[in-house]
CSV table of C-alpha atoms and ligand atoms in Angstrom, one decimal:
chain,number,residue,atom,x,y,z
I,1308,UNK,CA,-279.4,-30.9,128.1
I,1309,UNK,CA,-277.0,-32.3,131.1
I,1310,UNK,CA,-275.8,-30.4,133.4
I,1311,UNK,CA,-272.1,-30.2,133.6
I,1312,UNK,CA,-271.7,-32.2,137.0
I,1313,UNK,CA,-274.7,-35.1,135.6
I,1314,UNK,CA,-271.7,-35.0,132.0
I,1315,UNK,CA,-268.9,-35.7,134.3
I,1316,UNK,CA,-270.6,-38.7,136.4
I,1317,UNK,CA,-271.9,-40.0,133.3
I,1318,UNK,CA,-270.2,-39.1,130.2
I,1319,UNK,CA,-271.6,-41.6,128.0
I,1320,UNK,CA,-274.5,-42.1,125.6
I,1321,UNK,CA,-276.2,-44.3,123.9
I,1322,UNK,CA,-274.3,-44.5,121.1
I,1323,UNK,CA,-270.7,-44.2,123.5
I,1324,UNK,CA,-272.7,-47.5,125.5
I,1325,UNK,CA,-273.3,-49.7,122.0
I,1326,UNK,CA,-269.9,-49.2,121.0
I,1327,UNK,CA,-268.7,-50.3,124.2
I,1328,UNK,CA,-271.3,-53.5,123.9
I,1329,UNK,CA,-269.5,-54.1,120.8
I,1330,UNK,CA,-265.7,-53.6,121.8
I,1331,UNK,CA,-266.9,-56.2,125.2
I,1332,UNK,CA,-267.9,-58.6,122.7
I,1333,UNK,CA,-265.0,-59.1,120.7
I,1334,UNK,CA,-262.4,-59.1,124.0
I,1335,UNK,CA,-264.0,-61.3,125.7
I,1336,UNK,CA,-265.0,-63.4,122.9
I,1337,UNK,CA,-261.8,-63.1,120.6
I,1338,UNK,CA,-259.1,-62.0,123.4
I,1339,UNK,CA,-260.1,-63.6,126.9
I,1340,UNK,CA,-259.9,-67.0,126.0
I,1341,UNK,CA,-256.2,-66.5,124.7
I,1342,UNK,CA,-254.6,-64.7,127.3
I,1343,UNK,CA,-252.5,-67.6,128.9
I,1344,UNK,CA,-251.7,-69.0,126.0
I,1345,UNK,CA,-250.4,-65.6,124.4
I,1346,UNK,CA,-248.6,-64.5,127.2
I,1347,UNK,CA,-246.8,-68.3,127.2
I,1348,UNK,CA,-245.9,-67.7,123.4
I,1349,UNK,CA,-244.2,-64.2,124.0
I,1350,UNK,CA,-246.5,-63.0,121.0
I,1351,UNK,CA,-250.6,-62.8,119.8
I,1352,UNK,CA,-251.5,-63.7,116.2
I,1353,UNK,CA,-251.3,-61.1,113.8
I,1354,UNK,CA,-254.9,-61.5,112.6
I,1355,UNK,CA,-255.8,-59.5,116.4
I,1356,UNK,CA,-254.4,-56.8,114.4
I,1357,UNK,CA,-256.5,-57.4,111.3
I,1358,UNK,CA,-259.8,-57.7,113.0
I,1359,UNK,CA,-259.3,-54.8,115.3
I,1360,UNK,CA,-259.1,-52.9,111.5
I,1361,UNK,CA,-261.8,-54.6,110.3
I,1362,UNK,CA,-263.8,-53.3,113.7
I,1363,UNK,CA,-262.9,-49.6,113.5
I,1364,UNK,CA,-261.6,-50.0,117.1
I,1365,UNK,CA,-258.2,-48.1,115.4
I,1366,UNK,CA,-259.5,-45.5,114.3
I,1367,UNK,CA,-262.0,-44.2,116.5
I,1368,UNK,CA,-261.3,-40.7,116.3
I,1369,UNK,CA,-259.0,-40.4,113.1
I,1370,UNK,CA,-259.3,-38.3,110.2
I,1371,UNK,CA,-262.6,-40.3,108.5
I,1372,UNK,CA,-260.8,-39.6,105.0
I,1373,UNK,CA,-257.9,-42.1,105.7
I,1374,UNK,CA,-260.4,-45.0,107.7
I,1375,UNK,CA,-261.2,-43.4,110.6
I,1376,UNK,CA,-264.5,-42.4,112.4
I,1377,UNK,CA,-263.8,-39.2,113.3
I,1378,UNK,CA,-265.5,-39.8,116.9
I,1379,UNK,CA,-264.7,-38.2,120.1
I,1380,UNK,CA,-262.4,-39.0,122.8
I,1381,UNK,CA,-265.0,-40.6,124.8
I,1382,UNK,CA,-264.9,-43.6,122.5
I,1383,UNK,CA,-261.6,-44.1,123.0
I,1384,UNK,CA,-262.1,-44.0,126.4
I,1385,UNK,CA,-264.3,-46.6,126.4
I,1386,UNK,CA,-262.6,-49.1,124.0
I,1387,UNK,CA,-259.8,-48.3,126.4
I,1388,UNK,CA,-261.4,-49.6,129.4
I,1389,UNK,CA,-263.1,-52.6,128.0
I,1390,UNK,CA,-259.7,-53.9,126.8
I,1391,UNK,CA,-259.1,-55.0,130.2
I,1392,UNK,CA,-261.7,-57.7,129.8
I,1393,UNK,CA,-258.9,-59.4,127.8
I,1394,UNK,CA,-256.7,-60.2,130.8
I,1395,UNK,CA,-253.6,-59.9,128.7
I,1396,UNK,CA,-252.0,-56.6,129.5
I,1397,UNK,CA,-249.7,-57.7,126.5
I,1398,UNK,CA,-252.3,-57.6,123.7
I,1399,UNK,CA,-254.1,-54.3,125.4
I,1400,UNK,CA,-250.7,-52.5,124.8
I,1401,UNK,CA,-249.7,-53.4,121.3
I,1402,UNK,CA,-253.4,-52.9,120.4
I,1403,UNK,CA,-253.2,-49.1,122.1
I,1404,UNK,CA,-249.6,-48.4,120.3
I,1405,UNK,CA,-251.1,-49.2,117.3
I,1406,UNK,CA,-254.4,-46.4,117.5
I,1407,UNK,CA,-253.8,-44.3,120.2
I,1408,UNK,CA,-249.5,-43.7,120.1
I,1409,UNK,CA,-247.8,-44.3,116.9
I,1410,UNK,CA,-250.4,-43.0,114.1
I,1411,UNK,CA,-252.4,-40.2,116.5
I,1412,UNK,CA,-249.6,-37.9,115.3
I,1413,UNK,CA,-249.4,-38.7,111.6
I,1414,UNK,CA,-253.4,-38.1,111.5
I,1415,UNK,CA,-252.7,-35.1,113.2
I,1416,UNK,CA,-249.4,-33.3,111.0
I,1417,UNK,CA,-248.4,-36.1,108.6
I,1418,UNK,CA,-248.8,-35.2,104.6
I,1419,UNK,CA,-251.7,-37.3,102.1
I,1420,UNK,CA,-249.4,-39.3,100.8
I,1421,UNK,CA,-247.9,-40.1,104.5
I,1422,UNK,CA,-251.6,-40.5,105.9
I,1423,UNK,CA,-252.2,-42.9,102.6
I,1424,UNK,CA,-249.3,-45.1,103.0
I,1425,UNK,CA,-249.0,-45.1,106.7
I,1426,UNK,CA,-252.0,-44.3,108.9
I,1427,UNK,CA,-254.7,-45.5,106.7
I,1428,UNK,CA,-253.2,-49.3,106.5
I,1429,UNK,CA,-252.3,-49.4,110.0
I,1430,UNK,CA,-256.3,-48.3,111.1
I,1431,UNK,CA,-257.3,-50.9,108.8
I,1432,UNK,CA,-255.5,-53.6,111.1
I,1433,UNK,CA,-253.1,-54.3,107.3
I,1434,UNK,CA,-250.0,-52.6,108.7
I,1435,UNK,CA,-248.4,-53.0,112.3
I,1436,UNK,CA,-246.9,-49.5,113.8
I,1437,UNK,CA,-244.8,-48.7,116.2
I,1438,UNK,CA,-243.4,-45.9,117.8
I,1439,UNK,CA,-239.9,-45.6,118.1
I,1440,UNK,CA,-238.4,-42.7,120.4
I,1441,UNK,CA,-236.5,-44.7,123.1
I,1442,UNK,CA,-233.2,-45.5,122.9
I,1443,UNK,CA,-230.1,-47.6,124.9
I,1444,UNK,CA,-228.8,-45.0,126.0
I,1445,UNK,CA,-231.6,-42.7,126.5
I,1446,UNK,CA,-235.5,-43.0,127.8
I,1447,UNK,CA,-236.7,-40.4,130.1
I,1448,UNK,CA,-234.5,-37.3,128.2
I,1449,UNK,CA,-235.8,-37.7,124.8
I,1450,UNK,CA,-233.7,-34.7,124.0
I,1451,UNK,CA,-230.9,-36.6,124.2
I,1452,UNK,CA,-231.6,-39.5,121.3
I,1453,UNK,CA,-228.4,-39.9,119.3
I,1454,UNK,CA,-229.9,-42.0,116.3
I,1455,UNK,CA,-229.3,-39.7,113.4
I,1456,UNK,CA,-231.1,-38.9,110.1
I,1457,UNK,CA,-228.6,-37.2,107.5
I,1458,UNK,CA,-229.9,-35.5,104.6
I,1459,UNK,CA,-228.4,-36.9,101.3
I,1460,UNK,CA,-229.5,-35.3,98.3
I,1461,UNK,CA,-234.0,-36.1,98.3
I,1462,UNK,CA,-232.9,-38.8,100.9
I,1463,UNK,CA,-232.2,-39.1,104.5
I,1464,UNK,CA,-230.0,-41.9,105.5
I,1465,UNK,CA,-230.6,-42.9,109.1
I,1466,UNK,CA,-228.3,-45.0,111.5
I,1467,UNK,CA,-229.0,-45.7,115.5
I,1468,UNK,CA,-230.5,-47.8,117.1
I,1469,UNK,CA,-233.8,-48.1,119.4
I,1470,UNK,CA,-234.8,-50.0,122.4
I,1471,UNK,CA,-238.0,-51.3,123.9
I,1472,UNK,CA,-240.0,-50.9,121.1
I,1473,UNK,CA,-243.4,-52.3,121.4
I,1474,UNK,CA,-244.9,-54.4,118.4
I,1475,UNK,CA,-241.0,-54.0,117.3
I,1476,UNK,CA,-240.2,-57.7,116.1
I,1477,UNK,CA,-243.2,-57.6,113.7
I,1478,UNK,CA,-244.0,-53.6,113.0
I,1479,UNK,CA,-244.0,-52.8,109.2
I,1480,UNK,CA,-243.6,-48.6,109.9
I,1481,UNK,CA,-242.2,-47.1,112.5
I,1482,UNK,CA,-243.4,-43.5,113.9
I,1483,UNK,CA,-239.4,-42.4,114.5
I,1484,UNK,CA,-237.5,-40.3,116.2
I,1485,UNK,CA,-234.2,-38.9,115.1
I,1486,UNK,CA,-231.6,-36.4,115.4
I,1487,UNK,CA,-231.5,-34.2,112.4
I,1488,UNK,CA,-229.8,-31.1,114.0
I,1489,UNK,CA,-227.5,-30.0,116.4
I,1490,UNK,CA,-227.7,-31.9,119.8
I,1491,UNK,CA,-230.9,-31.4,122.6
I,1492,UNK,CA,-234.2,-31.0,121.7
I,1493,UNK,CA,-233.9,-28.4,118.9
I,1494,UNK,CA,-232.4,-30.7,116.9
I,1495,UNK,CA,-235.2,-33.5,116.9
I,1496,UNK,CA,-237.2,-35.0,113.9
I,1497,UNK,CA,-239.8,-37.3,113.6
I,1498,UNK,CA,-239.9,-39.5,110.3
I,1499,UNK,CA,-242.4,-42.2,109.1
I,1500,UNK,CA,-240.0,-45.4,109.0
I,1501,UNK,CA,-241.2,-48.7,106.6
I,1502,UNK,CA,-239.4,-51.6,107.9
I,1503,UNK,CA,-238.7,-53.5,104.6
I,1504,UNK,CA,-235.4,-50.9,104.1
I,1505,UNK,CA,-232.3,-51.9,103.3
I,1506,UNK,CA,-229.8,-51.6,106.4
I,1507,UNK,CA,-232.9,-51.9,109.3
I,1508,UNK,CA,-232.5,-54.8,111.3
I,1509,UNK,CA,-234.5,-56.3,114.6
I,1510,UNK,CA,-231.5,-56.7,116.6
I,1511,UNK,CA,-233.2,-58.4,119.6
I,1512,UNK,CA,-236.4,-59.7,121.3
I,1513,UNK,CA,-236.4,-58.8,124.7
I,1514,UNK,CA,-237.3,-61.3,127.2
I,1515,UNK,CA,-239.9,-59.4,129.9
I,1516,UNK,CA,-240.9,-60.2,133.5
I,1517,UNK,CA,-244.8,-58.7,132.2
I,1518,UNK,CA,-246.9,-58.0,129.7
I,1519,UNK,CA,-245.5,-61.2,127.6
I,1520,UNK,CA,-247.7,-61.2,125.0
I,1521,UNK,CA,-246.4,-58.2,123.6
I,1522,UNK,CA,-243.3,-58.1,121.8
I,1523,UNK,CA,-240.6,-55.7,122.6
I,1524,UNK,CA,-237.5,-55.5,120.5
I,1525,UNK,CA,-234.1,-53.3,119.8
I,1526,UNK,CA,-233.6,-52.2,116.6
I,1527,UNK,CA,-230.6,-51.6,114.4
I,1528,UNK,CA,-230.5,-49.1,111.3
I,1529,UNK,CA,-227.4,-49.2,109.6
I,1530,UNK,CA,-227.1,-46.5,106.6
I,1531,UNK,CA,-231.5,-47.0,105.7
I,1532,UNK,CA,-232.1,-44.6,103.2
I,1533,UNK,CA,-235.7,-43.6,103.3
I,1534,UNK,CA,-237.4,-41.0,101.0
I,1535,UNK,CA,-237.1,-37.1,102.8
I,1536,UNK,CA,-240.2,-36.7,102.3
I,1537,UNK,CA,-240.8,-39.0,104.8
I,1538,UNK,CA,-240.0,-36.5,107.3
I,1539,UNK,CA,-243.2,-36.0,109.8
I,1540,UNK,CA,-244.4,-32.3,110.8
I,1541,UNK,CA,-241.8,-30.2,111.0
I,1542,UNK,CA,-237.7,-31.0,110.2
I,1543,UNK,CA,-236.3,-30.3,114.1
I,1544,UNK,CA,-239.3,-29.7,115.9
I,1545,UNK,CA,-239.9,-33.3,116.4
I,1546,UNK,CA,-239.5,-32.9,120.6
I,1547,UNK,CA,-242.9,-30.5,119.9
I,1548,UNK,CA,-244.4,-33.5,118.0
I,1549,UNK,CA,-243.3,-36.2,120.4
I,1550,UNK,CA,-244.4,-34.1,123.2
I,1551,UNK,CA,-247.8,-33.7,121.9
I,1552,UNK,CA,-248.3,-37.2,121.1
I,1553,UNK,CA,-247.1,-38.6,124.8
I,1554,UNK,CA,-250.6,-37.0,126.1
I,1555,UNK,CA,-252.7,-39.7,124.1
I,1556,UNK,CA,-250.1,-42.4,125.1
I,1557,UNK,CA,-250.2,-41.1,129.0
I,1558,UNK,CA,-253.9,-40.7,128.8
I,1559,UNK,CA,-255.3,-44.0,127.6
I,1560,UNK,CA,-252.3,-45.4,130.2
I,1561,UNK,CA,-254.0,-43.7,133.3
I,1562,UNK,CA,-257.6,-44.8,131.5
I,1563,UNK,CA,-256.7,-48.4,131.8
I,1564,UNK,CA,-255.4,-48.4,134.9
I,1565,UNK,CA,-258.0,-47.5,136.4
I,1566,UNK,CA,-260.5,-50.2,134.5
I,1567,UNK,CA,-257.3,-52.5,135.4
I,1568,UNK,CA,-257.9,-51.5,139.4
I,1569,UNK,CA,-261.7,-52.2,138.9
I,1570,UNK,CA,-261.1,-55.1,137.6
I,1571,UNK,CA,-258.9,-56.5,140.4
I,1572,UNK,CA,-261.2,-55.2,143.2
I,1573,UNK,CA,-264.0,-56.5,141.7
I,1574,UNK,CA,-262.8,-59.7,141.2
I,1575,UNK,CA,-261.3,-60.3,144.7
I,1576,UNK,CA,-264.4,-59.5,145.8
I,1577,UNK,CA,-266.0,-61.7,144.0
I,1578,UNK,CA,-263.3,-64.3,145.3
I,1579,UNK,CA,-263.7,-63.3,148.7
I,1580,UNK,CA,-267.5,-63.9,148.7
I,1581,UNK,CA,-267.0,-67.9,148.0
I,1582,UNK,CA,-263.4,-68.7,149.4
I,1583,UNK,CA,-263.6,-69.2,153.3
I,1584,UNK,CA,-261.6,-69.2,156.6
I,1585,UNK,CA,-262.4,-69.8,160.0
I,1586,UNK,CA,-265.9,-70.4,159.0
I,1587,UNK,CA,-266.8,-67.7,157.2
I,1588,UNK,CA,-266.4,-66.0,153.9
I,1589,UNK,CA,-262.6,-63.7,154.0
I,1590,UNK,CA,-264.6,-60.3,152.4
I,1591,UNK,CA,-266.0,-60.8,156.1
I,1592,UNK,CA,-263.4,-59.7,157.8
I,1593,UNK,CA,-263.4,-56.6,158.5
I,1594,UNK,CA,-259.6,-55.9,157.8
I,1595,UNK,CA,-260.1,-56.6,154.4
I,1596,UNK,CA,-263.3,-54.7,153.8
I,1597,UNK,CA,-262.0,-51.4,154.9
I,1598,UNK,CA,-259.0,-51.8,152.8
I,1599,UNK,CA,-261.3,-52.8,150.0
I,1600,UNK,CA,-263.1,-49.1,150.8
I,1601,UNK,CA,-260.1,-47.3,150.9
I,1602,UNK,CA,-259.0,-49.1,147.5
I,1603,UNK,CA,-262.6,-48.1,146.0
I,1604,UNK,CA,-262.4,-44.8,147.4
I,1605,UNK,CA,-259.0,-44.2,145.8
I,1606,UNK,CA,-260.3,-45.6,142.8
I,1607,UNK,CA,-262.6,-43.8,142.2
I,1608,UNK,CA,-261.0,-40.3,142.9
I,1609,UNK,CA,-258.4,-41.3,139.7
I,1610,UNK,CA,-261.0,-42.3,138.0
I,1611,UNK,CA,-262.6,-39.2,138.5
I,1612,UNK,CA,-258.9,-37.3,137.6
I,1613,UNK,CA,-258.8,-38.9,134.8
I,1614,UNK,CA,-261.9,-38.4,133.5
I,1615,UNK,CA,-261.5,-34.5,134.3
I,1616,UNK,CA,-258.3,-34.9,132.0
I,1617,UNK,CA,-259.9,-36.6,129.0
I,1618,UNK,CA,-263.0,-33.9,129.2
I,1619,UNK,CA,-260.1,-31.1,128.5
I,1620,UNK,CA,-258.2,-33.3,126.3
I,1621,UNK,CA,-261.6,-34.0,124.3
I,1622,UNK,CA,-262.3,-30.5,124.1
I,1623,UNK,CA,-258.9,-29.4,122.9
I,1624,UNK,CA,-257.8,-27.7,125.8
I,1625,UNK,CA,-254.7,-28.1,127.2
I,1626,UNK,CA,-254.2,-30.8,130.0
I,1627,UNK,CA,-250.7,-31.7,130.2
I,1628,UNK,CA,-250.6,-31.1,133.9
I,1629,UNK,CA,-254.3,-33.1,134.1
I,1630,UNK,CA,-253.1,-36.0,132.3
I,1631,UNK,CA,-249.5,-36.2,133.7
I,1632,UNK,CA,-251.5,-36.2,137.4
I,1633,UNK,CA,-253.8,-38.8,136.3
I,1634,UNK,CA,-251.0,-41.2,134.7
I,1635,UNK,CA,-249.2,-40.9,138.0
I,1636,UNK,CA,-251.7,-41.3,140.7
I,1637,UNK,CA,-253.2,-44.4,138.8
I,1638,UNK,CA,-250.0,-45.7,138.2
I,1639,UNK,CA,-248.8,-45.6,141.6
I,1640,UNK,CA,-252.4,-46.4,143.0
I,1641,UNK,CA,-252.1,-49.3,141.2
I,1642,UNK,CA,-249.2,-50.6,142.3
I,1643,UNK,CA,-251.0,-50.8,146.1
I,1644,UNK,CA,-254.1,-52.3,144.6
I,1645,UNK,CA,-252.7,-55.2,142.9
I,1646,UNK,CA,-250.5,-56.0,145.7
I,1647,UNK,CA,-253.1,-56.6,148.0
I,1648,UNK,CA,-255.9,-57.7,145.8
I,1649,UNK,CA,-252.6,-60.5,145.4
I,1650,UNK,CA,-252.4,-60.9,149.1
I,1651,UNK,CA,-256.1,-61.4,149.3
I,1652,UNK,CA,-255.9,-64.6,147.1
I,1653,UNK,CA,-253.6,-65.6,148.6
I,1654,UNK,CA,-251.6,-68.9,147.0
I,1655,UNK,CA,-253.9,-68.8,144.3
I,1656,UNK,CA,-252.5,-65.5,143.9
I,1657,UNK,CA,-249.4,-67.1,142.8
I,1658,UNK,CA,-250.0,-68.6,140.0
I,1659,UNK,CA,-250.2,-67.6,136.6
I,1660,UNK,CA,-253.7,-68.8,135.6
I,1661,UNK,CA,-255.1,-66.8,137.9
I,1662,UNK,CA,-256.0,-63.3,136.5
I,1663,UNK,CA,-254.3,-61.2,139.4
I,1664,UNK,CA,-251.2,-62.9,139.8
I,1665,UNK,CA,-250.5,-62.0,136.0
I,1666,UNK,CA,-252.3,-58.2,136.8
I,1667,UNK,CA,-250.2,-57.7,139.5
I,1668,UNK,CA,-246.7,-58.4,137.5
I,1669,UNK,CA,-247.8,-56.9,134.1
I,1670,UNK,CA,-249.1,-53.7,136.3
I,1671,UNK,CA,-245.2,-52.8,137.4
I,1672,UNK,CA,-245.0,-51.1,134.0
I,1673,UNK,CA,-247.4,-48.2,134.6
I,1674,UNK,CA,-244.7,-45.9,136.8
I,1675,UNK,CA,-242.2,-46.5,134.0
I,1676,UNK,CA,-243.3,-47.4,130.1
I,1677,UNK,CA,-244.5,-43.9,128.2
I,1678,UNK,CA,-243.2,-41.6,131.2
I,1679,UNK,CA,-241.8,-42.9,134.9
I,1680,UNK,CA,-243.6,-41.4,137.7
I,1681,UNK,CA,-240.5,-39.4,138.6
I,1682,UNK,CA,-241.1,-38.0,135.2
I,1683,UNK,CA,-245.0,-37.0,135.7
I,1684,UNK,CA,-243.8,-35.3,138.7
I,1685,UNK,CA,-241.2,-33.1,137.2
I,1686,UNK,CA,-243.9,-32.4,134.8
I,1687,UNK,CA,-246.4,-31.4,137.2
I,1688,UNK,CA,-244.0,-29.3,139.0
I,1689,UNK,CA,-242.3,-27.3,136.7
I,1690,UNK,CA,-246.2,-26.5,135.5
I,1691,UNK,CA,-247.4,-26.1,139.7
I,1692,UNK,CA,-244.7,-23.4,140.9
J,464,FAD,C1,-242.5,-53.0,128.1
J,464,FAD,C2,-242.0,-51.7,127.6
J,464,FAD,C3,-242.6,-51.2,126.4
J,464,FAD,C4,-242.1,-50.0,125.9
J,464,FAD,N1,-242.5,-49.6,124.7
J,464,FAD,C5,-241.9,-48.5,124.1
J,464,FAD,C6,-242.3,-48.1,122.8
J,464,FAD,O1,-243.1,-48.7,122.1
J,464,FAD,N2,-241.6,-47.0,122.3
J,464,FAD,C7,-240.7,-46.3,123.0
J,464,FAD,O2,-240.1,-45.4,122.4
J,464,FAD,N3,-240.4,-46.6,124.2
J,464,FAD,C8,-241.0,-47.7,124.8
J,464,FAD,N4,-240.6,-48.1,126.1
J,464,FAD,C9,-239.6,-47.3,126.9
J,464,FAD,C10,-240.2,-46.5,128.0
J,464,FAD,O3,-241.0,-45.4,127.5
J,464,FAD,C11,-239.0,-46.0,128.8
J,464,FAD,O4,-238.6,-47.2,129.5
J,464,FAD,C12,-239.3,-44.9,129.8
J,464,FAD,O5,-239.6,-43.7,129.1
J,464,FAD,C13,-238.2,-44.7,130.8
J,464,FAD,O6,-237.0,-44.6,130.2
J,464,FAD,P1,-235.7,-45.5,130.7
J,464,FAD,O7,-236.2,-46.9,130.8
J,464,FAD,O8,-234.6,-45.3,129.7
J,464,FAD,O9,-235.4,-45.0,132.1
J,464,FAD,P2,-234.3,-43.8,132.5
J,464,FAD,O10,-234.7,-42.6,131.7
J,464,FAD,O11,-232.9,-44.3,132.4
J,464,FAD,O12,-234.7,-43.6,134.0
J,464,FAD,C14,-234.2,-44.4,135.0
J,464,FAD,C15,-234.7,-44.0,136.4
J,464,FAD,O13,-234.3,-42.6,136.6
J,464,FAD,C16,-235.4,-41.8,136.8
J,464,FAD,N5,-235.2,-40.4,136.3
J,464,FAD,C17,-234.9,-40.1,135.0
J,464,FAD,N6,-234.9,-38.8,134.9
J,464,FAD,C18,-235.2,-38.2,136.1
J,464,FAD,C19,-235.4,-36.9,136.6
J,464,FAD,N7,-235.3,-35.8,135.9
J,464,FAD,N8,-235.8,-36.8,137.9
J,464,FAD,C20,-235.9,-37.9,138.7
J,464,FAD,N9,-235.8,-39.1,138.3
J,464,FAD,C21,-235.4,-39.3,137.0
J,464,FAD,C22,-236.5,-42.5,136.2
J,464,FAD,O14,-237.8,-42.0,136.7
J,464,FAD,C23,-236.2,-43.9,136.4
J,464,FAD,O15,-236.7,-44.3,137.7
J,464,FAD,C24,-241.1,-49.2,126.7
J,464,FAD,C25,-240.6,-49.7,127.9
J,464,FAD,C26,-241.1,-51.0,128.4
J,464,FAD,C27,-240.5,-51.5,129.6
């Protein structure tokens, strides 16, 4: 048996390592070669979707009844990290919303017939999900969404609108929040939303400065009448559920940031071994090497935090504090890392083939998207003293 310090450098096993072999594959094979030309159409085919299903890369550790594996967090982990490979921050989002933000919680509360008409199409790769909680007028208080669900007779009739919803233009459910009680968070729901209702509308595409190749939409619901028992978990404890469900979303967010950060120092490296000024290779100078230590030294202390926060998450315990730290120093780590890995490529840092100049733009989202940093912080404080 491993001892507890040999687990944490080295989490894996075998079995962890050929499922990674086999999530490396299909990115680079099926992803890599697409990501300028995805970004460039503001979307990714469809069939990504499909063949992620047909891969189990959805539903690595969801209930095994409705298509999932059932496996530990560990796998996700690693599918997490080798997403990078794809060099489309885009496609690594919509494909994380998909199995790690809007089904986790209808595996984890939502009734059979939700699970068979919801989760089990959408590990598959059939059904596209999204989750909707922002709004216009509200992101970081959730407790203060205004879109309403009204209970009419075995119906609820919903009408509101959402913004920034990832996978939004194209999504066939929706993971929902609404207002079904009074006003803050005592009075928040979440519902299971299908998309073909009467009265729901995709108001908008939004036109991004990163992550293109996702799409990111405001929606409209005007009077949509949706079966009650739709309702997910819970009628008004919804802020619980949403809660709950932001630790997946924050987690696999700090995970591929820091494969993200490898990634970029790895590959300047690389760079800085062949491209050369005043005679010798740039990595020589010495300016750049020690901030390449210090990057690798930081790097490897989130990676480290974050690792620590999916071994508690793994084992059930509770690591809200863990995984709000690890989402906000990789986030904000990040933001130094890709700046100068940038700088270090200098022009060729400016364009958008190059894999950095796109990383270094499509990285701004980390401090805000599924939690700002100012957010973590609060978190972390209010749990701290
Ligand atoms: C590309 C993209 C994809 C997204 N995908 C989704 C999705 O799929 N589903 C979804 O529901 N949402 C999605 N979002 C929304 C995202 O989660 C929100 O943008 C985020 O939660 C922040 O909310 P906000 O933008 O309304 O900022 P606001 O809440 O308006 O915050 C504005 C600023 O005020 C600061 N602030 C707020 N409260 C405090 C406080 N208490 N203390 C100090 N500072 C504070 C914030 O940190 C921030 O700097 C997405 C966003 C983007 C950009």
């Amino acid at each position: 048996m491993p001892s507890t310090s040999a687990l944490m450098l080295n989490p894996y096993t075998p079995e962890h390592e050929a499922f990674r072999q086999t999530v490396r594959q299909f990115v680079e094979k099926e992803m890599a070669p697409h990501a300028l030309e995805w970004d460039k159409a503001g979307i990714f085919p469809r069939e990504v979707f499909n063949k992620c299903g047909e891969l189990g890369f959805f539903g690595i550790n969801h209930d095994p009844k409705y298509g999932g594996s059932g496996l530990d967090y560990w796998y996700v982990t690693a599918f997490t990290e080798e997403l990078v490979r794809s060099h489309n921050a885009g496609v690594n989002m919509a494909l994380l919303v998909q199995g790690q933000m809007a089904t986790p919680i209808i595996n984890e509360i939502g009734t059979d017939e939700q699970k068979r008409e919801f989760l089990q199409p959408a590990l598959m790769g059939e059904k596209i999900a999204a989750l909707g909680i922002t709004e216009p007028g509200c992101g970081s208080d959730v407790a203060g969404l205004k879109t309403t669900a009204r209970r009419v007779g075995d119906e609820l009739v919903i009408n509101g609108s959402k913004m920034w919803i990832t996978n939004g233009t194209r999504c066939d459910f929706i993971t929902l929040g609404v207002r079904t009680g009074g006003l803050g968070y005592e009075g928040v729901s979440l519902v299971t939303f299908p998309t073909d209702v009467r009265g729901f509308q995709v108001s908008k595409k939004l036109e991004k400065i990163g992550n293109l190749s996702s799409d990111t939409a405001i929606l409209y619901f005007e009077d949509c009448r949706i079966p009650a028992r739709y309702l997910l978990g819970e009628e008004n404890q919804g802020f619980y559920h949403i809660m709950t469900n932001f630790q997946g979303e924050r987690l696999t967010a700090a995970i591929v940031t820091c494969a993200g950060m490898e990634q970029m120092v790895a590959d300047a490296i690389r760079y800085g071994t062949e491209r050369e000024a005043f005679g010798k290779p740039i990595i020589k100078f010495q300016v750049w090497r020690h901030k390449f230590a210090e990057h690798l030294s930081a790097i490897e202390a989130a990676k480290r935090l974050t690792y620590h926060a999916v071994a508690m998450f793994d084992a059930g315990e509770p690591a809200v504090k863990q995984i709000s730290m690890a989402k906000l120093f990789a986030g904000d780590l990040a933001q130094r890392v890709a700046y100068d890995c940038q700088q270090f490529f200098g022009a060729m840092g400016y364009i958008e083939e190059t894999h950095i100049s796109r990383a270094w733009r499509d990285v701004r989202l980390i401090t805000i998207g599924g939690g700002t940093s100012e957010v973590m912080k609060e978190i972390i404080s209010k749990m701290s003293f």
